[in-house]
Short mmCIF file of C-alpha atoms in Angstrom, two decimals:
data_model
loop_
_atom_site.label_atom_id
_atom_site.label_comp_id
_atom_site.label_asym_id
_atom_site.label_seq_id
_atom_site.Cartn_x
_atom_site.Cartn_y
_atom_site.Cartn_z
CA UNK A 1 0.00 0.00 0.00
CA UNK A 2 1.45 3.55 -1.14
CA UNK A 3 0.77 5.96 1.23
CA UNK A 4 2.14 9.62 0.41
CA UNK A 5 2.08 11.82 3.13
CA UNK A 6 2.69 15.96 3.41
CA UNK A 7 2.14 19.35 4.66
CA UNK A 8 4.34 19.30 7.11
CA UNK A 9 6.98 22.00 8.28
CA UNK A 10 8.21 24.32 10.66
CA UNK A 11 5.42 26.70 12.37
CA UNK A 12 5.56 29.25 15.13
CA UNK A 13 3.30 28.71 18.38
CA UNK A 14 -0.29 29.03 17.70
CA UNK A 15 0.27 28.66 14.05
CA UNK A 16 -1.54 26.07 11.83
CA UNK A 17 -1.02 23.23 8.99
CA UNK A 18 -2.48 21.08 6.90
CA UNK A 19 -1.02 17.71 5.93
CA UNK A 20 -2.52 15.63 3.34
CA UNK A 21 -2.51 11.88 3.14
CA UNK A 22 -2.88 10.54 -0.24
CA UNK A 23 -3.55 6.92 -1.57
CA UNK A 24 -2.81 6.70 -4.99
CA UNK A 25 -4.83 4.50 -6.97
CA UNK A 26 -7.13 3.20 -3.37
CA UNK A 27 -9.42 4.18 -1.76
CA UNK A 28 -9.55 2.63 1.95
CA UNK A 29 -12.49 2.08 4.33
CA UNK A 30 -10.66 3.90 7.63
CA UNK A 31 -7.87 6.06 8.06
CA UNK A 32 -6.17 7.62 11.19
CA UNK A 33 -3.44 10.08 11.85
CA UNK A 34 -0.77 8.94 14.43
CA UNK A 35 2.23 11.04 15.67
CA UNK A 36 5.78 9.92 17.41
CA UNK A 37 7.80 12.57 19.25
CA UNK A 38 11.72 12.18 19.86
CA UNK A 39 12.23 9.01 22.36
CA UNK A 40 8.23 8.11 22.33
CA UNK A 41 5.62 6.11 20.82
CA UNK A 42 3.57 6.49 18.56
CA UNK A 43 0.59 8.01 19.49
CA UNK A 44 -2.78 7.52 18.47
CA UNK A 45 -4.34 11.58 16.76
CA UNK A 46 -7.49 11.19 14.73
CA UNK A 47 -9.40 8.61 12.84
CA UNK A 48 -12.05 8.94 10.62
CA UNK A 49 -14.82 6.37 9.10
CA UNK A 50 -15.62 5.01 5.70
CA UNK A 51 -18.06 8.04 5.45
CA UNK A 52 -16.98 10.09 7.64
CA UNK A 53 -19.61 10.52 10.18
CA UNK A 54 -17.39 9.35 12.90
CA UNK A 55 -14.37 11.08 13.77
CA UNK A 56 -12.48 10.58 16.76
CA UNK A 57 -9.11 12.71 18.28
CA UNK A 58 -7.24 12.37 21.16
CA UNK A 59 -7.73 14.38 24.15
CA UNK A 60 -4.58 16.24 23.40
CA UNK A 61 -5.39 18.16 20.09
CA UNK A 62 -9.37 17.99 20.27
CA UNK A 63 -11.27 21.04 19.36
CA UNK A 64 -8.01 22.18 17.85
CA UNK A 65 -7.79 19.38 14.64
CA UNK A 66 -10.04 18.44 12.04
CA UNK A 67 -9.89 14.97 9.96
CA UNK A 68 -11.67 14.90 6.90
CA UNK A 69 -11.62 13.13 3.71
CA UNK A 70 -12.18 13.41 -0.18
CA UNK A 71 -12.08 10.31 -1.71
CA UNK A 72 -12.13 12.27 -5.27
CA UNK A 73 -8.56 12.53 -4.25
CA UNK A 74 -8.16 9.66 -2.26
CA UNK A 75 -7.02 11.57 0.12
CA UNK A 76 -7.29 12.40 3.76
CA UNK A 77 -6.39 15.53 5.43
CA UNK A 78 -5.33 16.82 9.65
CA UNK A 79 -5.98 20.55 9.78
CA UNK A 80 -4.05 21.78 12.73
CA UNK A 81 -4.72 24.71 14.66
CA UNK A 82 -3.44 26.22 17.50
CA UNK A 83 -0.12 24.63 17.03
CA UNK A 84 1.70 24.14 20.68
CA UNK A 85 5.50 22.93 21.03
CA UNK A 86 4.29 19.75 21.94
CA UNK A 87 2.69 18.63 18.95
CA UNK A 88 6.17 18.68 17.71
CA UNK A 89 6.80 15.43 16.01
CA UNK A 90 6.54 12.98 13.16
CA UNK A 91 3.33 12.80 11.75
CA UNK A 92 2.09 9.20 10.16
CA UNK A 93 -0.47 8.39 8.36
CA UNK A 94 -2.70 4.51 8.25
CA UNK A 95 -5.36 3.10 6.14
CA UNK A 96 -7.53 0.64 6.37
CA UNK A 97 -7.46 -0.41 9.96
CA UNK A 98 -10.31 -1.48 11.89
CA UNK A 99 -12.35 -0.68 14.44
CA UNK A 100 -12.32 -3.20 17.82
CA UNK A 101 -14.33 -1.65 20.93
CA UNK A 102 -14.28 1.57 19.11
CA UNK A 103 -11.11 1.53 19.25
CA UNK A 104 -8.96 2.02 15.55
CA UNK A 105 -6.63 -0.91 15.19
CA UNK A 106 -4.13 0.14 12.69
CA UNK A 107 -3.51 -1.48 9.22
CA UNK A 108 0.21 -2.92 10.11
CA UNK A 109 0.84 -3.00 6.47
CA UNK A 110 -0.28 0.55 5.16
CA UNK A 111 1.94 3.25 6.81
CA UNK A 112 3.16 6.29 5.32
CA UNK A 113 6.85 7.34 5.75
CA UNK A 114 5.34 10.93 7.84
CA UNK A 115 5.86 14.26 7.80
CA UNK A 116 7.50 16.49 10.72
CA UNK A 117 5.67 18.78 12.18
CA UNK A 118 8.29 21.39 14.07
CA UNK A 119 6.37 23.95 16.50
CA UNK A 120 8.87 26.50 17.93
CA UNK A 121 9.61 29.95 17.94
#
């Protein structure tokens, strides 16, 4: 599975970014936006349903970024707002996981090779 991830960069405090997600060629049921800083795990971000109706984030960047999808592009998308130092890190993108307890279990063979996100000023 190709995954092709970007959008990311360097951005001041407060700042935002958009990073795209794109699946050339496929078009996937679920996708989700993990992140890994320096020295930690990855950590589960955002996923979003076949038809988008259920979106989930992690208490960490909730009410500050949006998952969305147009599968005209096959693509998926993480607008981030309100950028803070510590959402510094490696963003990665997964398709076609699966739900278990509403939980998203990741698709261990569809990774993208991420995108770093830098917030500093």
């Amino acid at each position: 599975v190709q995954l092709v991830e970007s959008g990311g960069g360097l951005v001041r405090p407060g700042g935002s970014l958009r990073l795209s997600c794109r699946t050339p060629g496929s078009t996937f049921d679920n996708y989700a936006w993990f992140r890994q800083a320096p020295g930690l795990g990855r950590e589960f971000v955002a996923d979003i349903n076949n038809i988008g109706d259920r979106k989930k984030y992690a208490d960490s960047v909730k009410g500050r970024f949006t998952i969305s999808r147009d599968d005209s592009k096959n693509t998926v998308y993480l607008q981030m707002n309100s950028l803070k130092p510590e959402d510094t890190a490696v963003y990665h993108c997964n398709a076609g996981g699966e739900y278990y307890s509403g939980l998203y279990r990741p698709n261990s063979g569809s990774w993208g090779q991420g995108t770093q996100v830098t917030v500093s000023s």
